[in-house]
Coordinates of N, CA and C in Angstrom, one line a residue:
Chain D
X1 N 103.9 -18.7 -13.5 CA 103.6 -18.9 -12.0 C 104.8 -19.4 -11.3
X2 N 105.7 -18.6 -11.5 CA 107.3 -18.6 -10.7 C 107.1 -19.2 -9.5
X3 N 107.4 -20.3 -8.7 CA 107.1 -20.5 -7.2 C 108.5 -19.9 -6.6
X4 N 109.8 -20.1 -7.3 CA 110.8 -19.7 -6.5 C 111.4 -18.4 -7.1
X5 N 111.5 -17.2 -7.1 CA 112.0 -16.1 -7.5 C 113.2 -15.7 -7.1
X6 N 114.2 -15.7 -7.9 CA 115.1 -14.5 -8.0 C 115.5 -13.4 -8.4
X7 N 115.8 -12.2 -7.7 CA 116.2 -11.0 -8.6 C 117.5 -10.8 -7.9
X8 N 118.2 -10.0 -9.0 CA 118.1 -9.7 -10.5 C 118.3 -11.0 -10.9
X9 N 118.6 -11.0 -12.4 CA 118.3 -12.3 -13.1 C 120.3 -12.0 -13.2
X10 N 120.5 -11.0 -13.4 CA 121.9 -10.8 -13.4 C 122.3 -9.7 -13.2
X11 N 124.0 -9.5 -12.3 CA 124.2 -8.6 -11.8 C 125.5 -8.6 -11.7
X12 N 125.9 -7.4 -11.6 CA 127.7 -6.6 -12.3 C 127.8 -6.1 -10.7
X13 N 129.1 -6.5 -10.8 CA 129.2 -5.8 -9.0 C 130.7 -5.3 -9.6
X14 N 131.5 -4.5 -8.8 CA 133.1 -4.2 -8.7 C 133.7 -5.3 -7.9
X15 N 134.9 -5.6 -7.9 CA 135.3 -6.5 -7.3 C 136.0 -5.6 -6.4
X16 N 135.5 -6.3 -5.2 CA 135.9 -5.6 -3.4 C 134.2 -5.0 -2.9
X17 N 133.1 -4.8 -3.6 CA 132.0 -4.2 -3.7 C 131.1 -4.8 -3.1
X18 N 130.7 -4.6 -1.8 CA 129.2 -5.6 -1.6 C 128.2 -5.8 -2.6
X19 N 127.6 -7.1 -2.3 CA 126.6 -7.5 -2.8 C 125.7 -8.1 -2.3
X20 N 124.0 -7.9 -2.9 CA 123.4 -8.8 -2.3 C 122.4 -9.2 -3.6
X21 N 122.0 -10.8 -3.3 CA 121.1 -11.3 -3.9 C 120.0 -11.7 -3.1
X22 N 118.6 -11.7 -4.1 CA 117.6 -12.2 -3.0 C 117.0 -13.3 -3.9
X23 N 116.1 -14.1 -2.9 CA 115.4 -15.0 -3.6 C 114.0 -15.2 -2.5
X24 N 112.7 -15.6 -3.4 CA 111.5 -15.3 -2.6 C 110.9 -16.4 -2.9
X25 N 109.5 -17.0 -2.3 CA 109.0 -17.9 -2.5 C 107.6 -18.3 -2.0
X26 N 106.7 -18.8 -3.0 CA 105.2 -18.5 -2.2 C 104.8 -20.0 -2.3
X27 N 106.1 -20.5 -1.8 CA 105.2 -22.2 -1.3 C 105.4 -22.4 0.3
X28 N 105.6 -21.7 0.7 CA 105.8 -21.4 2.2 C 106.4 -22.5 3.2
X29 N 107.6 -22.9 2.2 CA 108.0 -24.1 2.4 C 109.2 -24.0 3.4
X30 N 109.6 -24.5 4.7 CA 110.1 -24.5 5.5 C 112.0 -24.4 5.8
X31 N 112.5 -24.4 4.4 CA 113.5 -24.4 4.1 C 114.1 -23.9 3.0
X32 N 115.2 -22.8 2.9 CA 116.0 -22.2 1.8 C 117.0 -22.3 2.0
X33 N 117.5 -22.6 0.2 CA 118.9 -22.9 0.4 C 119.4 -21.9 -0.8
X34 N 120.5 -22.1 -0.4 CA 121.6 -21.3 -1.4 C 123.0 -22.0 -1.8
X35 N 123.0 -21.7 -3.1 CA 124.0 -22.9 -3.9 C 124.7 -22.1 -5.0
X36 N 125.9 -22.7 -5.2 CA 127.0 -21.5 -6.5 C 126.9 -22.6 -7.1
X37 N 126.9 -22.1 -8.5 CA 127.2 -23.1 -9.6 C 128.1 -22.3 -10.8
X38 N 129.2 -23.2 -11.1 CA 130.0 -22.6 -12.1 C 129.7 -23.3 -13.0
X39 N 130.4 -22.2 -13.9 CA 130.5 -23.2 -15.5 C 130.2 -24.8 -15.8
X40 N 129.6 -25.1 -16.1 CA 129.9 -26.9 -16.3 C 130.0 -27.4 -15.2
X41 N 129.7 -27.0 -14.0 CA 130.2 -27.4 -12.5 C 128.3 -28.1 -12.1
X42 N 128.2 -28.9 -11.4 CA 127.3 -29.0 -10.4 C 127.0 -27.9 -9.6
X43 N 125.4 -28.0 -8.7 CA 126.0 -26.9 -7.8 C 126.4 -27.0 -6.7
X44 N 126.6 -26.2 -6.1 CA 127.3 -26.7 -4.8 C 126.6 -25.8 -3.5
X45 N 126.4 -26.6 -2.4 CA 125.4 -25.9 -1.9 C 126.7 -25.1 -0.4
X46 N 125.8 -23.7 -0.5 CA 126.6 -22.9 0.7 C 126.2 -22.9 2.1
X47 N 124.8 -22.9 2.0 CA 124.3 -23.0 3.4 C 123.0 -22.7 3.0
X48 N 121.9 -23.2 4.2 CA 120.7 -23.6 4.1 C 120.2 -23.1 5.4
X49 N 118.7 -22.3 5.4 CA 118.2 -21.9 6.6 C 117.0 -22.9 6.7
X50 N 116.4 -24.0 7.7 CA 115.6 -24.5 8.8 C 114.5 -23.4 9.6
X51 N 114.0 -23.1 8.7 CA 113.1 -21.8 9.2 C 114.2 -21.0 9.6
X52 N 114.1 -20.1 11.2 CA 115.3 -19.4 11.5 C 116.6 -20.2 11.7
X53 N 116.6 -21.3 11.6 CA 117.9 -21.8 12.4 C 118.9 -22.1 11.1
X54 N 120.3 -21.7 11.4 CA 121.1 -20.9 9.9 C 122.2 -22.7 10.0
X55 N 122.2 -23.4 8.8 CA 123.3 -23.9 8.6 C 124.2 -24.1 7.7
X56 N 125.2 -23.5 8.3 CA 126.7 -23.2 7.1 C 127.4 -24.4 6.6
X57 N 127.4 -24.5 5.4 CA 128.8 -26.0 4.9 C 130.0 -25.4 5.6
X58 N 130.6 -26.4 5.3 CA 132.4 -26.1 6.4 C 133.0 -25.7 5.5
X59 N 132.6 -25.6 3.9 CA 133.5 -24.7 3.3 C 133.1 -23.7 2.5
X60 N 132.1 -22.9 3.2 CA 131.9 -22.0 2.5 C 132.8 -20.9 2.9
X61 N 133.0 -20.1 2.0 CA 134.0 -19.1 2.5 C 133.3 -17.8 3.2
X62 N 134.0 -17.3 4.1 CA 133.2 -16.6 5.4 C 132.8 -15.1 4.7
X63 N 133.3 -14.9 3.4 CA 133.0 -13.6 2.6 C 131.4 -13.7 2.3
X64 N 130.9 -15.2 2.7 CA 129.6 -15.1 2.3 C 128.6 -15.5 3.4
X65 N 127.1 -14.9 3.6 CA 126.6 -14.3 4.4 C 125.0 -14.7 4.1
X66 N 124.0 -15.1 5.0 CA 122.7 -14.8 4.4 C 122.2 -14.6 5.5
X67 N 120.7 -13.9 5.3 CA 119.8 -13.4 5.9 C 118.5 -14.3 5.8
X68 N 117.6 -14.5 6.5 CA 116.3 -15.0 6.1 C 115.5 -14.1 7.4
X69 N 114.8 -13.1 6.9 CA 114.1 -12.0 7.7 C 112.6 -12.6 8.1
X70 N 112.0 -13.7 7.0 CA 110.5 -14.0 7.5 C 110.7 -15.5 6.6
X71 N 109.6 -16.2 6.4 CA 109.9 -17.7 5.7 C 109.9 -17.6 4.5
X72 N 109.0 -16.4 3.7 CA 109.1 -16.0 2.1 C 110.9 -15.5 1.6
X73 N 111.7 -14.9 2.3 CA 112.6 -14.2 1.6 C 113.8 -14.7 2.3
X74 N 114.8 -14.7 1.4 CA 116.2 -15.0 1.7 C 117.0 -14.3 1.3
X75 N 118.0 -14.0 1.2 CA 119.2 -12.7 1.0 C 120.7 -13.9 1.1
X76 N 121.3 -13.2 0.0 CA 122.6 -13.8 0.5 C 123.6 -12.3 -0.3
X77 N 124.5 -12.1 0.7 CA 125.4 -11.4 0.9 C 126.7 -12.1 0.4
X78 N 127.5 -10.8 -0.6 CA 128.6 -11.3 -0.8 C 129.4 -10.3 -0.4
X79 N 130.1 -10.1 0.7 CA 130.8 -8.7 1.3 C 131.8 -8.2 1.0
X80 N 133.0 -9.2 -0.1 CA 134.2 -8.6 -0.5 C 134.2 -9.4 -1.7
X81 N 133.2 -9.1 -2.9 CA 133.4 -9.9 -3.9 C 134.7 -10.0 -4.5
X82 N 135.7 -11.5 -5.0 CA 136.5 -12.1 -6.0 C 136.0 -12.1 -7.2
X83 N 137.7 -12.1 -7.9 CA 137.2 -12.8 -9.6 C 136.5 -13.9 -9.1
X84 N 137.1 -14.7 -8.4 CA 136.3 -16.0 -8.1 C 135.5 -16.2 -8.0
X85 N 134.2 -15.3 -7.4 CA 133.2 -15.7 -7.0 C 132.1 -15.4 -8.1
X86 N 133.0 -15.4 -9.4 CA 131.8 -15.0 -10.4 C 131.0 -16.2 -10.8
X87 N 129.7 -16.4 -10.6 CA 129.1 -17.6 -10.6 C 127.8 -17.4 -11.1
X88 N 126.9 -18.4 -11.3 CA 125.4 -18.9 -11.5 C 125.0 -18.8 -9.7
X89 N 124.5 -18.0 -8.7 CA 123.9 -18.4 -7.4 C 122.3 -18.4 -7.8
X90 N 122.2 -20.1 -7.3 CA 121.0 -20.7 -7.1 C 120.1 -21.0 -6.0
X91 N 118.8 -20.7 -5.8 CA 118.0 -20.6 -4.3 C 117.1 -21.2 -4.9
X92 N 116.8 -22.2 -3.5 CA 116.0 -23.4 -4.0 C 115.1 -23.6 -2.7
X93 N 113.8 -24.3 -2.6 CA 113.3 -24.5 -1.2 C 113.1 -26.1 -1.0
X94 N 112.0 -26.3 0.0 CA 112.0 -27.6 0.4 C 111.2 -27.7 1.3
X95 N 110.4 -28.9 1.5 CA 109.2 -29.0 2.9 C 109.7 -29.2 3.8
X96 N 111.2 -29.9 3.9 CA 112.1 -30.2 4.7 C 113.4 -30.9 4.3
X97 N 114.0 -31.1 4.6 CA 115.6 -31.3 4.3 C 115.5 -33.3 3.8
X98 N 114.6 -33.8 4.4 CA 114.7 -35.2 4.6 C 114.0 -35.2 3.1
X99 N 114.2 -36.4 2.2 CA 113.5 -37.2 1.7 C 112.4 -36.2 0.8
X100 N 113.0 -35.4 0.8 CA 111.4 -34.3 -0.5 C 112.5 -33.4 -1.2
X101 N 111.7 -33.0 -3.0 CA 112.7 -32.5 -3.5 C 112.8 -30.9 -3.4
X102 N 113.9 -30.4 -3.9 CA 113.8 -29.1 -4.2 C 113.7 -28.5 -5.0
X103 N 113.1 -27.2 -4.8 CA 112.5 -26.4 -6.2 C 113.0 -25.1 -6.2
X104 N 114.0 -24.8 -7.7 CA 115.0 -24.1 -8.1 C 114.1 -22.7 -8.3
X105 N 114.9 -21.7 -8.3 CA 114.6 -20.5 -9.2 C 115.7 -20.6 -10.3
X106 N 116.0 -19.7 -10.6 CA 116.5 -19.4 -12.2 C 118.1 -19.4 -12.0
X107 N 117.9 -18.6 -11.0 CA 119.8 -18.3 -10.7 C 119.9 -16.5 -11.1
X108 N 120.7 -16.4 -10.2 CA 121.2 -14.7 -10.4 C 122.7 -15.1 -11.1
X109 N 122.9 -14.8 -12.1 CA 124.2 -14.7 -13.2 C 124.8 -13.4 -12.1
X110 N 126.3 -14.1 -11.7 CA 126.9 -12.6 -11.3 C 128.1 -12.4 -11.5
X111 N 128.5 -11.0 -12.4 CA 129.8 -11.0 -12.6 C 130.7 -9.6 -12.1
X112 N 131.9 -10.5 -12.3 CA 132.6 -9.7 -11.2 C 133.3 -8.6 -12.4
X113 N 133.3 -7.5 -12.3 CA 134.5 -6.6 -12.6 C 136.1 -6.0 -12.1
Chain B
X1 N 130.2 -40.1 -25.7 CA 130.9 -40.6 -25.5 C 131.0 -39.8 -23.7
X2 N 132.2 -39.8 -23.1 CA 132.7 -39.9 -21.8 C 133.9 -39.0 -21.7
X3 N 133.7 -37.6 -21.6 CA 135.1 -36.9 -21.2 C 135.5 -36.8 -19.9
X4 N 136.8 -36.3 -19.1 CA 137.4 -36.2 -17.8 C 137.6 -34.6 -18.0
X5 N 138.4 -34.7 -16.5 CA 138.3 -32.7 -16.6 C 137.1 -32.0 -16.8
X6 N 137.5 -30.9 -16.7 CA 136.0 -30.0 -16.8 C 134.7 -30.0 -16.8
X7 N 135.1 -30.9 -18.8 CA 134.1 -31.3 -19.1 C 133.2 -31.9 -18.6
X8 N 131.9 -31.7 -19.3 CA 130.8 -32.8 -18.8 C 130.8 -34.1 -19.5
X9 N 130.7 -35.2 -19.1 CA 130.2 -36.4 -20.1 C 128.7 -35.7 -21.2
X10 N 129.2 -36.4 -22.1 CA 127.5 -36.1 -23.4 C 127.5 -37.2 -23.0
X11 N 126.1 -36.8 -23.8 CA 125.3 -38.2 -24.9 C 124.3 -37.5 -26.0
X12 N 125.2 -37.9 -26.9 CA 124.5 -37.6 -28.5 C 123.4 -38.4 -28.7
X13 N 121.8 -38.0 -29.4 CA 121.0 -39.1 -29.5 C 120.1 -38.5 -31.0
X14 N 119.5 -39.3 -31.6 CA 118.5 -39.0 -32.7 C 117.4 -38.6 -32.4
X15 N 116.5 -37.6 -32.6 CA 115.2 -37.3 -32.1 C 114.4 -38.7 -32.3
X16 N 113.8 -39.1 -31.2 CA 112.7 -40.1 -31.4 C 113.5 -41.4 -30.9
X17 N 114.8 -41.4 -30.7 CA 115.7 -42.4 -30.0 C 115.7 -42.4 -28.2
X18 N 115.2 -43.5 -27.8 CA 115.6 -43.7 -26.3 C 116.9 -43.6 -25.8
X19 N 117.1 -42.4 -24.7 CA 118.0 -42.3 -24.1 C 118.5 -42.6 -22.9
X20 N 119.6 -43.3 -22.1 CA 119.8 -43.3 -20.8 C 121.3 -42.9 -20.4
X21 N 120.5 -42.3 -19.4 CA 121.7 -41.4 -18.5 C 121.9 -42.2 -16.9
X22 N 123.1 -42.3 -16.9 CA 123.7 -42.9 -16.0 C 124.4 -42.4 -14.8
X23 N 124.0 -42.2 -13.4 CA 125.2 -41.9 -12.4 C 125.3 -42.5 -11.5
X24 N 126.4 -42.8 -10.8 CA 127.2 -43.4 -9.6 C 126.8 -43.0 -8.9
X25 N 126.9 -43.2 -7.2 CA 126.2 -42.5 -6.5 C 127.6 -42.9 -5.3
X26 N 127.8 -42.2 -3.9 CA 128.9 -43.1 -3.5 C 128.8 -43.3 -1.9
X27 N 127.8 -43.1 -1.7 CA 127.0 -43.5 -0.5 C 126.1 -44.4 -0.2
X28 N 126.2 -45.1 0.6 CA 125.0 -46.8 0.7 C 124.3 -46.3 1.9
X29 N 124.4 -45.0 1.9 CA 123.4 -44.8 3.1 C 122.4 -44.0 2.6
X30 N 122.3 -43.5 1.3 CA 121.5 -42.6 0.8 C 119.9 -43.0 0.2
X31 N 119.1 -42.2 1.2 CA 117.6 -42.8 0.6 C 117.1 -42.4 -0.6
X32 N 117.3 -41.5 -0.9 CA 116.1 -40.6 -1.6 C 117.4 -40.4 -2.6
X33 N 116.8 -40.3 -3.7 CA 117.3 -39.9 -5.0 C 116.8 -38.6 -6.1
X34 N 117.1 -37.5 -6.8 CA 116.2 -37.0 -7.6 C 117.1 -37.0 -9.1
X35 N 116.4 -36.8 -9.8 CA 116.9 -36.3 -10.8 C 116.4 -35.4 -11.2
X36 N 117.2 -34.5 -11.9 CA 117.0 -32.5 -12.4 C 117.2 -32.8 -13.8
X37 N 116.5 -31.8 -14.4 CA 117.4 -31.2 -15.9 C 117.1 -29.3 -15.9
X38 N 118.7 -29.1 -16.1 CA 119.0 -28.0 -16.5 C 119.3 -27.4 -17.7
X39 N 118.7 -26.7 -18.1 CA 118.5 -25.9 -19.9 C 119.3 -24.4 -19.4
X40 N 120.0 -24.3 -20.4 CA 120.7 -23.4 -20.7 C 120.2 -21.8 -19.9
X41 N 121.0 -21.3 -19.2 CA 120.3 -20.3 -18.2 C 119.4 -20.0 -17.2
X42 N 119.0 -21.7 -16.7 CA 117.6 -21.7 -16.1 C 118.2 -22.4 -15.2
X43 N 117.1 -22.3 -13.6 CA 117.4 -23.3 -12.7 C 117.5 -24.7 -13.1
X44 N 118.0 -25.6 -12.4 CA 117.1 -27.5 -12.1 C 115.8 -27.2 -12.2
X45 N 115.3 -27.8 -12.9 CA 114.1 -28.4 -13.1 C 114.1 -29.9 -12.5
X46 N 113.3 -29.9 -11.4 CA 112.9 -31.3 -11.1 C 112.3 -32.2 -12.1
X47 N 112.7 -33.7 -12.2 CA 112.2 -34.6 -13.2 C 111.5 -35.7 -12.0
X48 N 111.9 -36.2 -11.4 CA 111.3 -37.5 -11.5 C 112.6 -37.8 -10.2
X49 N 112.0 -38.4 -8.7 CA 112.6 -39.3 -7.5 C 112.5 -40.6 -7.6
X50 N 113.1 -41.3 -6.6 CA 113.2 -42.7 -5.8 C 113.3 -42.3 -4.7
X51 N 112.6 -43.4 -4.1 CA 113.7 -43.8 -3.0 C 113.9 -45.1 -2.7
X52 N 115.2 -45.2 -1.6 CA 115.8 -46.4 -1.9 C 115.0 -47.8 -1.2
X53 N 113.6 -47.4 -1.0 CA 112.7 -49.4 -1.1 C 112.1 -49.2 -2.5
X54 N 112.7 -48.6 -3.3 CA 112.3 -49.0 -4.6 C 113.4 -49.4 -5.6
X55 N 113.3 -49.7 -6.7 CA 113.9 -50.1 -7.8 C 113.8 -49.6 -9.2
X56 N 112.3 -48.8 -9.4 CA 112.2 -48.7 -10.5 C 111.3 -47.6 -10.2
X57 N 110.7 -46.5 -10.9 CA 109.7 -45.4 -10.6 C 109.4 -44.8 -12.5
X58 N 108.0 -45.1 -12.8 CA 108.3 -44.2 -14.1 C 107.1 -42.8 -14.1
X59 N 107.7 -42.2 -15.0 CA 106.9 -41.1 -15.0 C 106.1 -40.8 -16.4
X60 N 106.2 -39.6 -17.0 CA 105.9 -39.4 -18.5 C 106.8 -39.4 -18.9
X61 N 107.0 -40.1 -20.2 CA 108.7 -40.8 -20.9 C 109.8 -40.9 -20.0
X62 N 109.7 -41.0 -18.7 CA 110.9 -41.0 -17.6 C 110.6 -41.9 -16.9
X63 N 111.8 -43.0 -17.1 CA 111.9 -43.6 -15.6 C 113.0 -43.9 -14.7
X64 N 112.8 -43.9 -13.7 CA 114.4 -44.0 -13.1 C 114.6 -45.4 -13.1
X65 N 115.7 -45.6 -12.6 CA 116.6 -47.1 -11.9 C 116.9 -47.1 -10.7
X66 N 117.1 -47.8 -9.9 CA 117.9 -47.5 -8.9 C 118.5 -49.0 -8.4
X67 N 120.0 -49.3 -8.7 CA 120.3 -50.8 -8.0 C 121.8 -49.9 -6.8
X68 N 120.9 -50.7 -6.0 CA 121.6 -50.3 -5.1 C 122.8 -51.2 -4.1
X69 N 122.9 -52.6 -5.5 CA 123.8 -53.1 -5.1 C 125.2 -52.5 -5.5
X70 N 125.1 -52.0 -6.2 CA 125.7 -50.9 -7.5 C 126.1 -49.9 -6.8
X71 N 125.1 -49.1 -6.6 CA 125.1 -47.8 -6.3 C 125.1 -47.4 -7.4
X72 N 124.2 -47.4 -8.5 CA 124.1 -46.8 -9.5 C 122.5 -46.7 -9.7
X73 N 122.6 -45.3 -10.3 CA 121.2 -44.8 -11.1 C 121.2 -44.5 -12.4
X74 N 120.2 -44.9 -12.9 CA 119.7 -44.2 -14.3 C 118.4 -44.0 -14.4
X75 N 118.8 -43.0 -15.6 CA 117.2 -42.0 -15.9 C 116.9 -42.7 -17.4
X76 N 116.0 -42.6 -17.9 CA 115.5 -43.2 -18.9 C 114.2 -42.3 -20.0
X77 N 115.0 -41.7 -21.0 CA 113.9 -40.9 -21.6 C 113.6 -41.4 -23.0
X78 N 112.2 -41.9 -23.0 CA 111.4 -42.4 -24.0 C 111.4 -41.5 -25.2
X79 N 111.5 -41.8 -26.5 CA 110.8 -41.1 -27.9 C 112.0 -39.9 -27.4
X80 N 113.5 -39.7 -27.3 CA 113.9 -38.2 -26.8 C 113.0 -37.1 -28.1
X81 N 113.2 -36.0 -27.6 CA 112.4 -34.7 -28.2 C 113.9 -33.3 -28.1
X82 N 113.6 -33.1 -29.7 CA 114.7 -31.5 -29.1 C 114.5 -30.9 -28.2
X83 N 113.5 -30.7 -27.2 CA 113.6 -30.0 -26.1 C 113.8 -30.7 -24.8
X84 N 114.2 -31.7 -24.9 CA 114.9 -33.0 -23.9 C 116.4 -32.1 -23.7
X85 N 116.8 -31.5 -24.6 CA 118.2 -31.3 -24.8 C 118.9 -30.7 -23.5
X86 N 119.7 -30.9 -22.8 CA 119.5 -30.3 -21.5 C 121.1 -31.0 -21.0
X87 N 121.4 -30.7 -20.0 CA 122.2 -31.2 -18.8 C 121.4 -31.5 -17.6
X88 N 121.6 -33.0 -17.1 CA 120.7 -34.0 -16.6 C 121.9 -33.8 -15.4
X89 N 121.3 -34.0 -14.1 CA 122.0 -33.7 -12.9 C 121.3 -35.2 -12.0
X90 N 122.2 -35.9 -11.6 CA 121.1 -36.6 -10.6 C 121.7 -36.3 -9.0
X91 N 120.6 -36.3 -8.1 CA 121.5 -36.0 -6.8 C 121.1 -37.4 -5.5
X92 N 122.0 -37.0 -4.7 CA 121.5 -38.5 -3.9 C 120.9 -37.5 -2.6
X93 N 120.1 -38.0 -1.7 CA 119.8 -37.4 -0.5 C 120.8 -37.9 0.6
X94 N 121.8 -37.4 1.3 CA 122.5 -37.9 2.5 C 122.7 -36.9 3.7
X95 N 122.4 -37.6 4.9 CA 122.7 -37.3 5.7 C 124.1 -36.2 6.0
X96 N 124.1 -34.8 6.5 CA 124.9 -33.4 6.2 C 125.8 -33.5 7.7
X97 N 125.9 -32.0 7.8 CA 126.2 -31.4 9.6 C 124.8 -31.4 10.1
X98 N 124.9 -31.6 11.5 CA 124.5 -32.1 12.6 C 123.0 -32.3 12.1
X99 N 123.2 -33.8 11.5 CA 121.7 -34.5 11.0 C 121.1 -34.1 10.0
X100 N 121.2 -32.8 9.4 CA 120.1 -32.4 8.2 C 120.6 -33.1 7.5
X101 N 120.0 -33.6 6.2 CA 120.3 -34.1 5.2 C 120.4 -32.9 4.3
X102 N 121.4 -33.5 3.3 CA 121.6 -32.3 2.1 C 121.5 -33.3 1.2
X103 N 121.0 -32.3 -0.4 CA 121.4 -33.3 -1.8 C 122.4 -33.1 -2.1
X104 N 123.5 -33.8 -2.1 CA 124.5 -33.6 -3.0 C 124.4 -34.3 -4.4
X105 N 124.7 -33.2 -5.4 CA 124.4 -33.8 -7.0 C 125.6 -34.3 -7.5
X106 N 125.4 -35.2 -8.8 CA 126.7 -35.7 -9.1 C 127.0 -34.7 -10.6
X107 N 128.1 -35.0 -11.5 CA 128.3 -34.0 -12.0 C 127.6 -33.1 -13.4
X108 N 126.6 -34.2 -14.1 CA 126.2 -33.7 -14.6 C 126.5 -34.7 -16.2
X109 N 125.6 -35.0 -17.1 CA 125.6 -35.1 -18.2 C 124.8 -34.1 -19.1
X110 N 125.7 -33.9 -20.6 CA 124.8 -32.8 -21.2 C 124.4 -33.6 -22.1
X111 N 122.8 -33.9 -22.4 CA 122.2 -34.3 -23.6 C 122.0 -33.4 -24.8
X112 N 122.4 -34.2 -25.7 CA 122.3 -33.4 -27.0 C 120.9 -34.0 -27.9
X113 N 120.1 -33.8 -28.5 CA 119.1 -34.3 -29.3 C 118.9 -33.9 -30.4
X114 N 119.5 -34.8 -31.4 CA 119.6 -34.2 -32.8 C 118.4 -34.2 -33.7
X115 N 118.0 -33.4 -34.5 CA 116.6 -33.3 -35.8 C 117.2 -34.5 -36.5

């Protein structure tokens, strides 16, 4: 009974290649986020949508991109994939940002060629 | 034991031995607390919150800590079990850009649970 979905579970891109990952969710919960996590790393969060209203960290790098088209689905775009950006991307939701927790999906494994 | 760099801190333990995991936290303005465990290939798994008008919170074999003169938390897992085995994440709730709060997590302990 998955609440937070992601597909693919893993994914091979070329490096310079767009990409996109999605993530879905049937708790109809008011907020999605999106987070890289490396090896042994914590994760680190990129930016987070407030129903429609988009908020970016100051350091995410501008190669990266999301979408939220309705409150179930999220999209995050990687438009000029790096070695670098080969990572664990994690999408998580939330009833709201304050004081309640979040609930993970699995992670899209993504590597770069 | 306690590595730097990359690495994560362990903690080695005997099946059926109580374990506690420890993190710093570096904000005194942070209310809300959670702790995760992550297994190998899988998201966080939520464990078990605080928040900060509390002190103590337990769950099933879990309890947290919270002293906040400190700024320190711990998780506390009764009887461990090999499938305890995991990397334990705890995050604090604080205040982000323009007002949202974000979790930021701290770095991560890997528990090991030995037969």
């Amino acid at each position: 009974d998955a609440m937070v979905i992601q597909n693919p579970r893993y994914q091979v891109t070329q490096f310079g290649k767009p990409v996109t990952l999605s993530c879905s969710q049937t708790l109809n919960h008011n907020v999605m986020y999106w987070y890289q996590q490396k090896s042994s790393q914590a994760p680190k969060l990129l930016f987070h949508y407030y129903d429609k209203d988009f908020n970016n960290e100051a350091d995410t790098p501008d190669n990266f991109q999301s979408r939220r088209p309705n409150t179930s689905f999220c999209f995050l775009d990687i438009r000029s994939p790096g070695l670098g950006d080969a990572a664990m991307y994690l999408c998580a939701t939330a009833l709201s940002t304050g004081g309640q927790p979040q609930h993970f999906g699995d992670g899209t494994r993504l590597s770069i060629l | 034991g306690e590595s730097v760099g990359l690495h994560l801190p362990t903690l080695s333990v005997q099946e059926g031995d109580n374990s506690i995991i420890n993190c710093a936290y570096s904000n005194s303005a942070s209310d809300y607390f959670i702790w995760y465990k992550q297994e190998s290939g899988k998201g966080p798994q939520f464990i078990i919150d605080i928040r900060s008008n509390m002190d103590k919170r337990q769950g099933q074999r879990v309890t947290v800590l919270l002293n906040k003169t400190v700024k320190h938390l711990s998780l506390q897992i009764a009887a461990t079990q090999p499938g305890d085995s995991a990397v334990y994440f705890c995050a604090e709730n604080r205040a982000g850009r323009g007002s949202n709060y974000k979790l930021t997590f701290g770095k991560g302990t890997l528990l090991t649970v030995n037969p």
